[in-house]
Amino acid sequence: MHELPFDTVLIANRGEIAVRIIKTLRKLGLRSAIVHHDIDARTLAVSMADAAIAIDGPTPIAAYLDIPQIIAAARQASAGALHPGYGFLSENAKFARAVTSAGITFIGPSPENIELMGDKIRARNFVQQHGFPVVPCAIEEDDPTTFVRRARAMGSPLLVKPSVSGGGKGMQIVRDVGVLEDAIAQARSEAQRYFGDGRLYVERHIENPRHIEVQVLGDAFGNVAHLFERECSIQRRFQKVIEEAPASGLSSELRQRICDTAVGIARAANYHSAGTVEFLLGGGEFHFLEMNTRLQVEHPVTEMITGVDLVAEQIHIAAGRPLGLAQSDVVPSGHAIEARLCAEAPERGYAPTTGKVLVLDYPGGEGIRIDSGLSRGQKITTAFDPLLAKIIVHAPSRIETAQKAHRAMRDLVLLGCTTNASFLARILADDGFLHGQIHTGYLEEHPHIAAGDPRADLSAFLAAGALLTGPVRESADAVSELHAALGSWRN
C-alpha cells in the first residue's frame, strides 16, 4: 500500500524524464497517466504509462504548454496529482495555481516559491537581503535612466542577463564596454522573444568560474536537507554537457559552506519540494547564481552517490508527508558522472540533427544507469530539445568513473541520427578533465574537443562492424537507401 492521498499521477511531460517518473510511480504502487502530442504517440513513455491522453496544438510544444488541455487531461485520467517534470510548465506559477485550483496536487514547490526564484532579479535581491553572497550588479528597473552608466562603472567584463530566462538564452558577455548598449539591445530582444519579458540586469562577469550546485529538499514541517553538490562546469553556450557529483577537488570546509548556504537560502524561502541552488565559484569564493524550482536534468548523479530517489521524495512532500530523511542520513558514496547524449553535431557548431533510430544499443553493467525515452524506430525531429538520453556512471573514484563513462560512450551504438557521443567520449578522456582542471569556459579554450579527430572514427567503424550480426544486422539491412548511400555509422 502506498498510503498516499492519490492513486494516479498525470505526467505533463515527455521523453526520458517521463520514463524516469513512471519508474518511481510503479515503485510506489501509483498509476501513471501521460499527455502526449501525436508526434509522441509511439514513444517509450506513452507505451509505459497506464493511461495516455492525446493533446493538440498549433505546434507540438504549444500542446505541452496548453494549461486548460492538461488540466482537462488530468480530470479525464482521474489523476489526483500531477508531476510537471522539467522544462515546459514545470516552473510556471500560473500552471501550479491552476492545477491546485482544480483540486489536483501539484508535485513541486508552491506558486509563491516558483514566482520568487523564477524572477532572477527578485531572487537575487531576496538572497542578498538575507545575507548570502551575490555577484555585484546593476539592475535596470532600479533606475532605467542610469542603467547603462551604472553597468559601465563596474568595468569589464560584464554579463547581460534577462530577469526571466533559461538555457543561456538572452545572455551576453561584454568584454568591451563600448559595445554594452548593443549587447543590451540584443539581450532584450532575445529575452522578449523567448520569455515575453525584456527586463534585464548586468553583473560582473567572473571569468572561467566553476558551476557548483546543491540539491536541496524541503517539506512543510520546516525540515530542509541538502544532498551535497554537483559540478556542472563543462558547458557549451551556457548549456550543461557533463555533470558530476561530488564536485572535483573541493575542500571539506568549502563544501560545507556551499551546502550550508544552499540550505539557508531554501529555508529562508520556506521552500517545499526538491530544488537546486546554483553558485559560481571563482578565486576561492562562491556567489549565488539562481535557484531552480524543479527536478534538474542532472539529478541522477545525486541519486547515484546518495541512494535517494528524488522523485519519490517530491511525491511524498507534495502529499503532505515530512522528509523521509534527516541530514545525518545522507552519506555520499563514490563518484558519479552524467553525459548528455544529444541529437547534434558538435563539429558543426552543435547544429541540431534529425533522423530515425534504426539501431540502438546502450552500454550496460554494474554502476551504469541509462535514463532514456528513446526506442528503435522513433523519429528524431527538431520540434523539441535535442536531449536523447543520459548515460550515468558510478564508481569508487572520479578517475575510475571517468574511465568507465568513457568506455560506456564508446560502447554506445545509435544508427540513424548523428549524435554527440564521440564528443562526450573525447571530453571524458581529455587530460584536463581527468585532472579536474575544468571551468565553464573549458570547451571554448579547447576547441579541438568539439572538432574531433577523424582517426578516432576508425574504432567506431570497427565496433559497428562487430555488431552487424543477428537482430542488429536485420535492423542495419533496413537502412534507407539515403542512409546506405552515406556509407557510415552516424553516431
Tab-separated table of C-alpha atoms in Angstrom:
chain	number	residue	atom	x	y	z
A	1	MET	CA	0.000	0.000	0.000
A	2	HIS	CA	1.340	3.417	-0.954
A	3	GLU	CA	-0.768	5.249	1.713
A	4	LEU	CA	-0.840	8.450	-0.311
A	5	PRO	CA	-3.912	10.672	-0.868
A	6	PHE	CA	-3.904	9.929	-4.625
A	7	ASP	CA	-3.720	6.805	-6.763
A	8	THR	CA	-2.936	8.267	-10.202
A	9	VAL	CA	-0.376	10.872	-11.247
A	10	LEU	CA	-0.560	12.708	-14.578
A	11	ILE	CA	2.818	13.409	-16.159
A	12	ALA	CA	2.758	16.702	-18.050
A	13	ASN	CA	5.942	15.980	-19.976
A	14	ARG	CA	7.591	13.623	-22.441
A	15	GLY	CA	10.806	11.762	-23.242
A	16	GLU	CA	13.327	10.500	-20.751
A	17	ILE	CA	12.010	12.430	-17.758
A	18	ALA	CA	8.531	10.977	-18.277
A	19	VAL	CA	10.001	7.453	-18.306
A	20	ARG	CA	12.023	8.305	-15.199
A	21	ILE	CA	8.905	9.457	-13.303
A	22	ILE	CA	6.861	6.414	-14.386
A	23	LYS	CA	9.500	4.088	-12.893
A	24	THR	CA	9.169	5.704	-9.470
A	25	LEU	CA	5.362	5.753	-9.655
A	26	ARG	CA	5.437	1.997	-10.273
A	27	LYS	CA	7.779	1.522	-7.330
A	28	LEU	CA	5.357	3.444	-5.109
A	29	GLY	CA	2.344	1.484	-6.367
A	30	LEU	CA	0.828	4.501	-8.140
A	31	ARG	CA	-0.809	4.556	-11.585
A	32	SER	CA	0.666	6.792	-14.259
A	33	ALA	CA	-1.104	8.796	-16.938
A	34	ILE	CA	0.655	10.886	-19.552
A	35	VAL	CA	-0.323	13.582	-22.011
A	36	HIS	CA	1.136	13.362	-25.485
A	37	HIS	CA	1.099	15.141	-28.798
A	38	ASP	CA	0.545	12.968	-31.850
A	39	ILE	CA	4.245	13.220	-32.725
A	40	ASP	CA	4.985	11.289	-29.479
A	41	ALA	CA	2.195	8.709	-29.776
A	42	ARG	CA	4.610	5.780	-30.276
A	43	THR	CA	7.285	6.739	-27.789
A	44	LEU	CA	8.539	4.649	-24.885
A	45	ALA	CA	6.948	6.890	-22.245
A	46	VAL	CA	3.498	6.593	-23.801
A	47	SER	CA	3.804	2.817	-24.081
A	48	MET	CA	4.869	2.516	-20.432
A	49	ALA	CA	2.159	4.714	-18.896
A	50	ASP	CA	-1.037	3.127	-17.578
A	51	ALA	CA	-3.071	5.723	-19.495
A	52	ALA	CA	-2.274	8.160	-22.306
A	53	ILE	CA	-4.308	11.227	-23.239
A	54	ALA	CA	-3.730	12.960	-26.581
A	55	ILE	CA	-3.347	16.733	-26.642
A	56	ASP	CA	-3.057	19.015	-29.649
A	57	GLY	CA	-1.893	22.476	-30.601
A	58	PRO	CA	-0.561	24.595	-33.465
A	59	THR	CA	2.880	23.108	-32.710
A	60	PRO	CA	3.910	20.128	-30.532
A	61	ILE	CA	5.446	22.462	-27.942
A	62	ALA	CA	2.282	24.574	-27.869
A	63	ALA	CA	0.313	21.440	-26.979
A	64	TYR	CA	2.547	20.704	-23.972
A	65	LEU	CA	2.139	24.343	-22.845
A	66	ASP	CA	-1.670	24.351	-23.094
A	67	ILE	CA	-2.750	24.606	-19.459
A	68	PRO	CA	-6.541	24.071	-19.932
A	69	GLN	CA	-5.903	20.973	-22.073
A	70	ILE	CA	-3.541	19.484	-19.498
A	71	ILE	CA	-5.931	20.156	-16.621
A	72	ALA	CA	-8.714	18.501	-18.657
A	73	ALA	CA	-6.446	15.512	-19.302
A	74	ALA	CA	-5.770	15.154	-15.570
A	75	ARG	CA	-9.510	15.107	-14.912
A	76	GLN	CA	-10.060	12.599	-17.720
A	77	ALA	CA	-7.441	10.313	-16.150
A	78	SER	CA	-8.913	10.842	-12.648
A	79	ALA	CA	-5.429	11.920	-11.593
A	80	GLY	CA	-5.171	13.166	-8.035
A	81	ALA	CA	-1.698	14.604	-8.626
A	82	LEU	CA	0.410	15.993	-11.462
A	83	HIS	CA	4.170	15.865	-12.000
A	84	PRO	CA	5.488	18.501	-14.433
A	85	GLY	CA	8.988	17.014	-14.941
A	86	TYR	CA	11.401	19.717	-16.104
A	87	GLY	CA	11.017	22.328	-18.821
A	88	PHE	CA	7.606	23.103	-20.329
A	89	LEU	CA	5.327	24.196	-17.423
A	90	SER	CA	7.466	22.949	-14.540
A	91	GLU	CA	8.383	26.458	-13.347
A	92	ASN	CA	5.156	28.234	-14.289
A	93	ALA	CA	3.409	29.627	-11.204
A	94	LYS	CA	0.175	30.181	-13.151
A	95	PHE	CA	0.140	26.485	-14.054
A	96	ALA	CA	0.842	25.383	-10.471
A	97	ARG	CA	-2.074	27.534	-9.290
A	98	ALA	CA	-4.377	26.165	-11.998
A	99	VAL	CA	-3.517	22.592	-11.010
A	100	THR	CA	-4.147	23.273	-7.334
A	101	SER	CA	-7.369	25.180	-8.061
A	102	ALA	CA	-8.602	22.127	-9.984
A	103	GLY	CA	-8.249	20.073	-6.810
A	104	ILE	CA	-5.144	18.277	-8.069
A	105	THR	CA	-1.912	18.021	-6.081
A	106	PHE	CA	0.992	19.758	-7.833
A	107	ILE	CA	4.177	17.745	-7.313
A	108	GLY	CA	6.535	20.649	-6.969
A	109	PRO	CA	7.004	23.791	-4.911
A	110	SER	CA	4.343	26.385	-4.158
A	111	PRO	CA	3.461	29.035	-6.766
A	112	GLU	CA	4.996	31.588	-4.408
A	113	ASN	CA	8.317	29.698	-4.416
A	114	ILE	CA	8.240	29.498	-8.211
A	115	GLU	CA	7.500	33.215	-8.588
A	116	LEU	CA	10.227	34.223	-6.137
A	117	MET	CA	13.002	32.156	-7.691
A	118	GLY	CA	11.779	32.295	-11.299
A	119	ASP	CA	12.410	36.023	-11.450
A	120	LYS	CA	16.196	36.268	-11.319
A	121	ILE	CA	16.215	39.906	-10.194
A	122	ARG	CA	13.766	39.223	-7.376
A	123	ALA	CA	15.616	36.052	-6.374
A	124	ARG	CA	18.946	37.843	-6.398
A	125	ASN	CA	17.609	40.666	-4.192
A	126	PHE	CA	15.993	38.141	-1.830
A	127	VAL	CA	19.234	36.209	-1.395
A	128	GLN	CA	21.272	39.391	-0.878
A	129	GLN	CA	18.787	40.740	1.704
A	130	HIS	CA	19.221	37.520	3.695
A	131	GLY	CA	22.973	37.982	3.831
A	132	PHE	CA	24.091	35.419	1.262
A	133	PRO	CA	26.770	36.233	-1.349
A	134	VAL	CA	25.802	37.565	-4.803
A	135	VAL	CA	27.839	38.963	-7.701
A	136	PRO	CA	27.835	42.822	-7.905
A	137	CYS	CA	25.314	44.003	-10.486
A	138	ALA	CA	23.281	46.882	-11.936
A	139	ILE	CA	19.516	46.312	-12.207
A	140	GLU	CA	17.722	48.227	-14.933
A	141	GLU	CA	14.397	48.659	-13.167
A	142	ASP	CA	16.078	50.294	-10.153
A	143	ASP	CA	16.618	53.369	-12.362
A	144	PRO	CA	16.381	52.893	-16.143
A	145	THR	CA	17.886	56.337	-16.821
A	146	THR	CA	21.204	55.431	-15.179
A	147	PHE	CA	21.245	51.701	-16.000
A	148	VAL	CA	23.957	51.764	-18.673
A	149	ARG	CA	26.108	54.218	-16.683
A	150	ARG	CA	25.904	52.071	-13.546
A	151	ALA	CA	26.764	48.957	-15.534
A	152	ARG	CA	29.768	50.615	-17.194
A	153	ALA	CA	31.030	51.786	-13.824
A	154	MET	CA	31.561	48.160	-12.767
A	155	GLY	CA	34.149	47.748	-15.516
A	156	SER	CA	34.567	44.851	-17.926
A	157	PRO	CA	33.981	42.001	-18.321
A	158	LEU	CA	30.223	42.157	-17.836
A	159	LEU	CA	27.357	39.732	-18.313
A	160	VAL	CA	23.982	40.996	-19.525
A	161	LYS	CA	21.207	38.746	-18.246
A	162	PRO	CA	17.414	38.669	-18.628
A	163	SER	CA	15.346	38.632	-15.449
A	164	VAL	CA	13.446	35.621	-16.784
A	165	SER	CA	15.499	33.145	-18.791
A	166	GLY	CA	16.724	29.606	-19.211
A	167	GLY	CA	19.267	27.619	-21.190
A	168	GLY	CA	21.514	30.662	-21.563
A	169	LYS	CA	19.093	32.387	-23.926
A	170	GLY	CA	19.415	36.159	-23.932
A	171	MET	CA	22.724	36.211	-22.055
A	172	GLN	CA	25.544	38.325	-23.496
A	173	ILE	CA	29.179	38.515	-22.338
A	174	VAL	CA	30.618	42.021	-22.811
A	175	ARG	CA	34.401	42.443	-22.678
A	176	ASP	CA	34.396	45.938	-24.237
A	177	VAL	CA	32.037	48.390	-22.514
A	178	GLY	CA	31.917	50.309	-25.795
A	179	VAL	CA	29.517	47.688	-27.165
A	180	LEU	CA	27.470	47.382	-23.974
A	181	GLU	CA	24.423	49.171	-25.359
A	182	ASP	CA	24.334	46.924	-28.434
A	183	ALA	CA	24.595	43.838	-26.212
A	184	ILE	CA	21.755	45.132	-24.035
A	185	ALA	CA	19.564	45.656	-27.105
A	186	GLN	CA	20.287	42.127	-28.368
A	187	ALA	CA	19.704	40.543	-24.958
A	188	ARG	CA	16.431	42.421	-24.551
A	189	SER	CA	15.243	41.306	-27.971
A	190	GLU	CA	16.020	37.644	-27.238
A	191	ALA	CA	14.500	37.779	-23.757
A	192	GLN	CA	11.316	39.314	-25.141
A	193	ARG	CA	11.136	36.761	-27.947
A	194	TYR	CA	11.783	33.667	-25.828
A	195	PHE	CA	10.221	34.627	-22.492
A	196	GLY	CA	7.953	37.591	-23.183
A	197	ASP	CA	9.834	39.671	-20.610
A	198	GLY	CA	12.534	42.139	-21.658
A	199	ARG	CA	13.707	43.179	-18.183
A	200	LEU	CA	17.496	42.978	-17.782
A	201	TYR	CA	20.328	43.318	-15.327
A	202	VAL	CA	24.087	43.425	-15.772
A	203	GLU	CA	26.533	41.754	-13.405
A	204	ARG	CA	30.290	41.477	-13.190
A	205	HIS	CA	31.313	38.520	-15.305
A	206	ILE	CA	33.536	36.091	-13.439
A	207	GLU	CA	36.000	34.712	-15.981
A	208	ASN	CA	36.149	30.933	-16.129
A	209	PRO	CA	34.321	30.159	-12.887
A	210	ARG	CA	33.185	26.726	-11.839
A	211	HIS	CA	29.463	25.953	-11.751
A	212	ILE	CA	28.592	24.256	-8.460
A	213	GLU	CA	25.013	23.487	-7.484
A	214	VAL	CA	23.470	21.953	-4.397
A	215	GLN	CA	20.453	19.637	-4.339
A	216	VAL	CA	18.054	20.532	-1.529
A	217	LEU	CA	14.808	19.072	-0.200
A	218	GLY	CA	12.348	20.951	1.980
A	219	ASP	CA	8.992	19.985	3.480
A	220	ALA	CA	6.023	21.758	5.080
A	221	PHE	CA	7.283	20.970	8.588
A	222	GLY	CA	10.372	23.177	8.417
A	223	ASN	CA	12.768	20.372	7.558
A	224	VAL	CA	15.425	21.229	4.957
A	225	ALA	CA	18.313	18.982	3.968
A	226	HIS	CA	20.961	19.056	1.263
A	227	LEU	CA	22.116	16.076	-0.767
A	228	PHE	CA	25.550	17.540	-1.413
A	229	GLU	CA	26.763	19.262	-4.512
A	230	ARG	CA	27.052	18.628	-8.234
A	231	GLU	CA	29.575	20.152	-10.627
A	232	CYS	CA	28.273	21.319	-13.998
A	233	SER	CA	31.288	23.290	-15.248
A	234	ILE	CA	31.562	21.516	-18.615
A	235	GLN	CA	29.192	23.666	-20.641
A	236	ARG	CA	28.786	24.959	-24.142
A	237	ARG	CA	26.932	28.231	-24.707
A	238	PHE	CA	25.744	28.209	-21.054
A	239	GLN	CA	24.231	24.727	-21.535
A	240	LYS	CA	25.447	21.789	-19.448
A	241	VAL	CA	27.145	18.869	-21.190
A	242	ILE	CA	28.751	16.735	-18.446
A	243	GLU	CA	27.696	16.756	-14.795
A	244	GLU	CA	29.232	15.004	-11.833
A	245	ALA	CA	28.879	14.522	-8.101
A	246	PRO	CA	30.641	15.378	-5.931
A	247	ALA	CA	32.494	18.407	-7.340
A	248	SER	CA	36.136	17.828	-8.127
A	249	GLY	CA	38.729	18.815	-5.529
A	250	LEU	CA	36.595	20.891	-3.117
A	251	SER	CA	37.956	21.136	0.391
A	252	SER	CA	35.670	19.811	3.114
A	253	GLU	CA	35.420	23.319	4.566
A	254	LEU	CA	34.362	24.920	1.256
A	255	ARG	CA	31.912	22.087	0.500
A	256	GLN	CA	30.285	22.560	3.902
A	257	ARG	CA	29.976	26.343	3.425
A	258	ILE	CA	28.366	25.974	-0.001
A	259	CYS	CA	25.906	23.317	1.168
A	260	ASP	CA	25.027	25.270	4.319
A	261	THR	CA	24.393	28.379	2.211
A	262	ALA	CA	22.061	26.436	-0.091
A	263	VAL	CA	20.105	25.125	2.895
A	264	GLY	CA	19.955	28.647	4.350
A	265	ILE	CA	18.519	30.058	1.114
A	266	ALA	CA	15.930	27.272	0.841
A	267	ARG	CA	14.953	27.700	4.482
A	268	ALA	CA	14.630	31.496	4.088
A	269	ALA	CA	12.348	30.937	1.095
A	270	ASN	CA	10.211	28.436	3.080
A	271	TYR	CA	10.864	26.032	0.214
A	272	HIS	CA	8.831	22.825	-0.093
A	273	SER	CA	9.921	20.185	-2.645
A	274	ALA	CA	13.141	19.324	-4.456
A	275	GLY	CA	15.147	22.292	-5.659
A	276	THR	CA	18.629	23.246	-6.738
A	277	VAL	CA	20.635	26.258	-5.582
A	278	GLU	CA	23.296	27.158	-8.124
A	279	PHE	CA	26.537	29.021	-7.452
A	280	LEU	CA	29.524	30.368	-9.355
A	281	LEU	CA	32.850	29.522	-7.753
A	282	GLY	CA	35.924	31.579	-8.623
A	283	GLY	CA	39.015	32.692	-6.717
A	284	GLY	CA	38.020	30.566	-3.746
A	285	GLU	CA	34.763	32.471	-3.275
A	286	PHE	CA	31.270	31.462	-4.318
A	287	HIS	CA	28.256	33.571	-5.283
A	288	PHE	CA	24.558	32.775	-5.716
A	289	LEU	CA	23.606	32.301	-9.362
A	290	GLU	CA	19.977	31.143	-9.260
A	291	MET	CA	17.619	28.594	-7.765
A	292	ASN	CA	15.782	26.127	-9.973
A	293	THR	CA	12.431	25.105	-8.516
A	294	ARG	CA	12.126	21.724	-10.204
A	295	LEU	CA	13.803	18.400	-10.762
A	296	GLN	CA	17.079	19.004	-12.615
A	297	VAL	CA	18.162	17.096	-15.715
A	298	GLU	CA	21.312	16.117	-13.821
A	299	HIS	CA	19.537	14.801	-10.697
A	300	PRO	CA	20.657	11.159	-11.340
A	301	VAL	CA	24.261	11.830	-10.271
A	302	THR	CA	22.972	12.894	-6.867
A	303	GLU	CA	20.802	9.784	-6.686
A	304	MET	CA	23.777	7.606	-7.626
A	305	ILE	CA	26.004	8.852	-4.778
A	306	THR	CA	23.294	9.148	-2.104
A	307	GLY	CA	20.842	6.359	-2.967
A	308	VAL	CA	17.927	8.789	-2.517
A	309	ASP	CA	15.058	8.671	-5.047
A	310	LEU	CA	14.365	12.375	-5.578
A	311	VAL	CA	11.092	11.819	-7.431
A	312	ALA	CA	9.775	9.708	-4.543
A	313	GLU	CA	10.760	12.460	-2.109
A	314	GLN	CA	8.980	15.041	-4.282
A	315	ILE	CA	5.813	12.928	-4.257
A	316	HIS	CA	5.847	12.392	-0.501
A	317	ILE	CA	6.444	16.089	0.198
A	318	ALA	CA	3.606	17.079	-2.164
A	319	ALA	CA	1.354	14.588	-0.351
A	320	GLY	CA	1.997	16.445	2.890
A	321	ARG	CA	4.451	13.945	4.326
A	322	PRO	CA	7.597	15.003	6.178
A	323	LEU	CA	11.004	14.442	4.615
A	324	GLY	CA	11.910	10.781	4.575
A	325	LEU	CA	15.440	11.530	5.690
A	326	ALA	CA	17.458	13.646	8.109
A	327	GLN	CA	20.684	15.402	7.149
A	328	SER	CA	22.681	12.786	9.030
A	329	ASP	CA	21.088	10.069	6.870
A	330	VAL	CA	22.623	11.494	3.677
A	331	VAL	CA	26.021	9.857	3.314
A	332	PRO	CA	27.559	10.169	-0.164
A	333	SER	CA	29.422	7.210	-1.605
A	334	GLY	CA	31.753	7.151	-4.609
A	335	HIS	CA	31.586	9.362	-7.647
A	336	ALA	CA	29.009	9.724	-10.456
A	337	ILE	CA	29.188	11.296	-13.918
A	338	GLU	CA	26.323	12.008	-16.315
A	339	ALA	CA	26.834	12.571	-20.044
A	340	ARG	CA	24.026	14.161	-22.048
A	341	LEU	CA	23.516	12.341	-25.339
A	342	CYS	CA	22.050	14.843	-27.788
A	343	ALA	CA	20.977	14.870	-31.432
A	344	GLU	CA	23.533	17.404	-32.552
A	345	ALA	CA	26.836	17.747	-34.407
A	346	PRO	CA	29.484	19.457	-32.218
A	347	GLU	CA	31.913	19.714	-35.144
A	348	ARG	CA	29.309	21.807	-36.993
A	349	GLY	CA	28.687	24.311	-34.211
A	350	TYR	CA	26.393	21.951	-32.290
A	351	ALA	CA	23.865	22.080	-35.106
A	352	PRO	CA	20.730	20.021	-34.329
A	353	THR	CA	20.324	16.786	-36.284
A	354	THR	CA	17.357	14.648	-37.222
A	355	GLY	CA	16.740	11.064	-38.317
A	356	LYS	CA	15.100	7.792	-37.450
A	357	VAL	CA	16.552	5.445	-34.839
A	358	LEU	CA	17.440	2.278	-36.756
A	359	VAL	CA	19.778	0.593	-34.282
A	360	LEU	CA	20.024	1.396	-30.587
A	361	ASP	CA	22.320	-0.475	-28.212
A	362	TYR	CA	23.076	1.094	-24.832
A	363	PRO	CA	26.076	0.159	-22.691
A	364	GLY	CA	25.267	-1.875	-19.601
A	365	GLY	CA	26.817	-3.329	-16.499
A	366	GLU	CA	27.232	-2.596	-12.815
A	367	GLY	CA	27.238	1.100	-11.997
A	368	ILE	CA	25.771	2.186	-15.344
A	369	ARG	CA	22.317	3.768	-15.498
A	370	ILE	CA	20.554	4.852	-18.668
A	371	ASP	CA	17.764	7.426	-18.477
A	372	SER	CA	16.166	7.476	-21.899
A	373	GLY	CA	12.838	7.768	-23.622
A	374	LEU	CA	14.290	6.670	-26.948
A	375	SER	CA	13.359	3.487	-28.810
A	376	ARG	CA	14.097	1.884	-32.170
A	377	GLY	CA	12.005	3.266	-34.987
A	378	GLN	CA	11.473	6.599	-33.265
A	379	LYS	CA	11.825	9.720	-35.394
A	380	ILE	CA	14.066	12.454	-34.049
A	381	THR	CA	12.945	15.926	-35.086
A	382	THR	CA	13.837	19.479	-34.186
A	383	ALA	CA	10.457	20.018	-32.515
A	384	PHE	CA	11.954	19.618	-29.039
A	385	ASP	CA	15.207	19.934	-27.110
A	386	PRO	CA	17.902	17.677	-28.676
A	387	LEU	CA	18.452	15.633	-25.468
A	388	LEU	CA	18.053	11.932	-26.347
A	389	ALA	CA	19.319	10.107	-23.278
A	390	LYS	CA	21.519	10.389	-20.218
A	391	ILE	CA	24.335	7.930	-19.559
A	392	ILE	CA	25.094	7.946	-15.842
A	393	VAL	CA	28.046	6.042	-14.382
A	394	HIS	CA	29.043	5.373	-10.777
A	395	ALA	CA	32.394	4.099	-9.445
A	396	PRO	CA	34.512	4.429	-6.284
A	397	SER	CA	36.714	7.328	-7.510
A	398	ARG	CA	36.470	10.198	-10.018
A	399	ILE	CA	39.153	8.782	-12.299
A	400	GLU	CA	37.545	5.331	-12.311
A	401	THR	CA	34.170	6.904	-13.039
A	402	ALA	CA	35.515	8.980	-15.934
A	403	GLN	CA	37.246	5.933	-17.445
A	404	LYS	CA	34.112	3.844	-17.051
A	405	ALA	CA	31.960	6.600	-18.574
A	406	HIS	CA	34.394	6.863	-21.494
A	407	ARG	CA	34.085	3.134	-22.181
A	408	ALA	CA	30.306	3.426	-21.946
A	409	MET	CA	30.219	6.188	-24.538
A	410	ARG	CA	32.430	4.189	-26.878
A	411	ASP	CA	30.176	1.124	-26.439
A	412	LEU	CA	27.025	3.082	-27.290
A	413	VAL	CA	25.638	2.358	-30.763
A	414	LEU	CA	22.942	4.542	-32.298
A	415	LEU	CA	22.346	4.301	-36.036
A	416	GLY	CA	20.159	6.679	-37.955
A	417	CYS	CA	20.900	10.059	-36.400
A	418	THR	CA	24.105	11.985	-35.767
A	419	THR	CA	24.743	12.446	-32.037
A	420	ASN	CA	27.390	13.971	-29.806
A	421	ALA	CA	28.530	10.560	-28.449
A	422	SER	CA	32.095	10.831	-29.784
A	423	PHE	CA	32.342	14.393	-28.466
A	424	LEU	CA	31.325	13.219	-24.980
A	425	ALA	CA	33.883	10.414	-25.156
A	426	ARG	CA	36.617	12.904	-26.058
A	427	ILE	CA	35.753	15.087	-23.052
A	428	LEU	CA	35.841	12.095	-20.707
A	429	ALA	CA	39.309	11.102	-21.984
A	430	ASP	CA	40.725	14.627	-22.008
A	431	ASP	CA	43.717	15.146	-19.705
A	432	GLY	CA	42.456	18.459	-18.346
A	433	PHE	CA	39.075	16.962	-17.496
A	434	LEU	CA	40.662	13.937	-15.847
A	435	HIS	CA	42.829	16.223	-13.702
A	436	GLY	CA	39.822	18.330	-12.678
A	437	GLN	CA	41.151	21.483	-14.366
A	438	ILE	CA	37.695	22.493	-15.513
A	439	HIS	CA	35.631	25.671	-15.642
A	440	THR	CA	32.649	26.980	-17.605
A	441	GLY	CA	34.880	28.191	-20.463
A	442	TYR	CA	36.758	24.893	-20.801
A	443	LEU	CA	35.265	23.814	-24.125
A	444	GLU	CA	35.879	27.248	-25.662
A	445	GLU	CA	39.513	27.012	-24.540
A	446	HIS	CA	39.830	23.516	-26.050
A	447	PRO	CA	38.074	23.716	-29.437
A	448	HIS	CA	39.791	20.517	-30.615
A	449	ILE	CA	37.393	18.545	-28.387
A	450	ALA	CA	34.394	19.675	-30.416
A	451	ALA	CA	36.273	19.472	-33.713
A	452	GLY	CA	37.156	15.829	-33.116
A	453	ASP	CA	39.809	13.593	-34.618
A	454	PRO	CA	38.953	11.757	-37.864
A	455	ARG	CA	41.321	8.926	-36.868
A	456	ALA	CA	39.141	8.215	-33.816
A	457	ASP	CA	36.240	7.256	-36.086
A	458	LEU	CA	38.106	4.081	-37.053
A	459	SER	CA	37.262	2.388	-33.764
A	460	ALA	CA	33.609	3.294	-34.227
A	461	PHE	CA	33.585	1.668	-37.659
A	462	LEU	CA	35.223	-1.456	-36.236
A	463	ALA	CA	32.748	-1.631	-33.346
A	464	ALA	CA	29.876	-1.198	-35.746
A	465	GLY	CA	31.190	-3.991	-37.912
A	466	ALA	CA	31.406	-6.313	-34.922
A	467	LEU	CA	27.778	-5.643	-34.125
A	468	LEU	CA	26.498	-6.429	-37.593
A	469	THR	CA	25.154	-9.818	-36.610
A	470	GLY	CA	21.726	-11.259	-35.815
A	471	PRO	CA	18.987	-8.776	-34.963
A	472	VAL	CA	21.359	-5.882	-35.354
A	473	ARG	CA	22.111	-6.991	-38.891
A	474	GLU	CA	18.382	-7.143	-39.655
A	475	SER	CA	18.000	-3.571	-38.478
A	476	ALA	CA	21.005	-2.447	-40.453
A	477	ASP	CA	19.559	-4.078	-43.547
A	478	ALA	CA	16.521	-1.873	-43.074
A	479	VAL	CA	18.594	1.286	-43.511
A	480	SER	CA	17.069	3.534	-46.139
A	481	GLU	CA	18.844	3.977	-49.442
A	482	LEU	CA	19.687	7.514	-48.448
A	483	HIS	CA	21.448	6.445	-45.250
A	484	ALA	CA	23.062	3.484	-47.001
A	485	ALA	CA	24.497	5.876	-49.556
A	486	LEU	CA	26.207	7.751	-46.737
A	487	GLY	CA	28.107	4.552	-46.054
A	488	SER	CA	28.925	5.084	-42.387
A	489	TRP	CA	27.660	4.718	-38.860
A	490	ARG	CA	26.206	8.031	-37.832
A	491	ASN	CA	26.670	8.143	-34.096
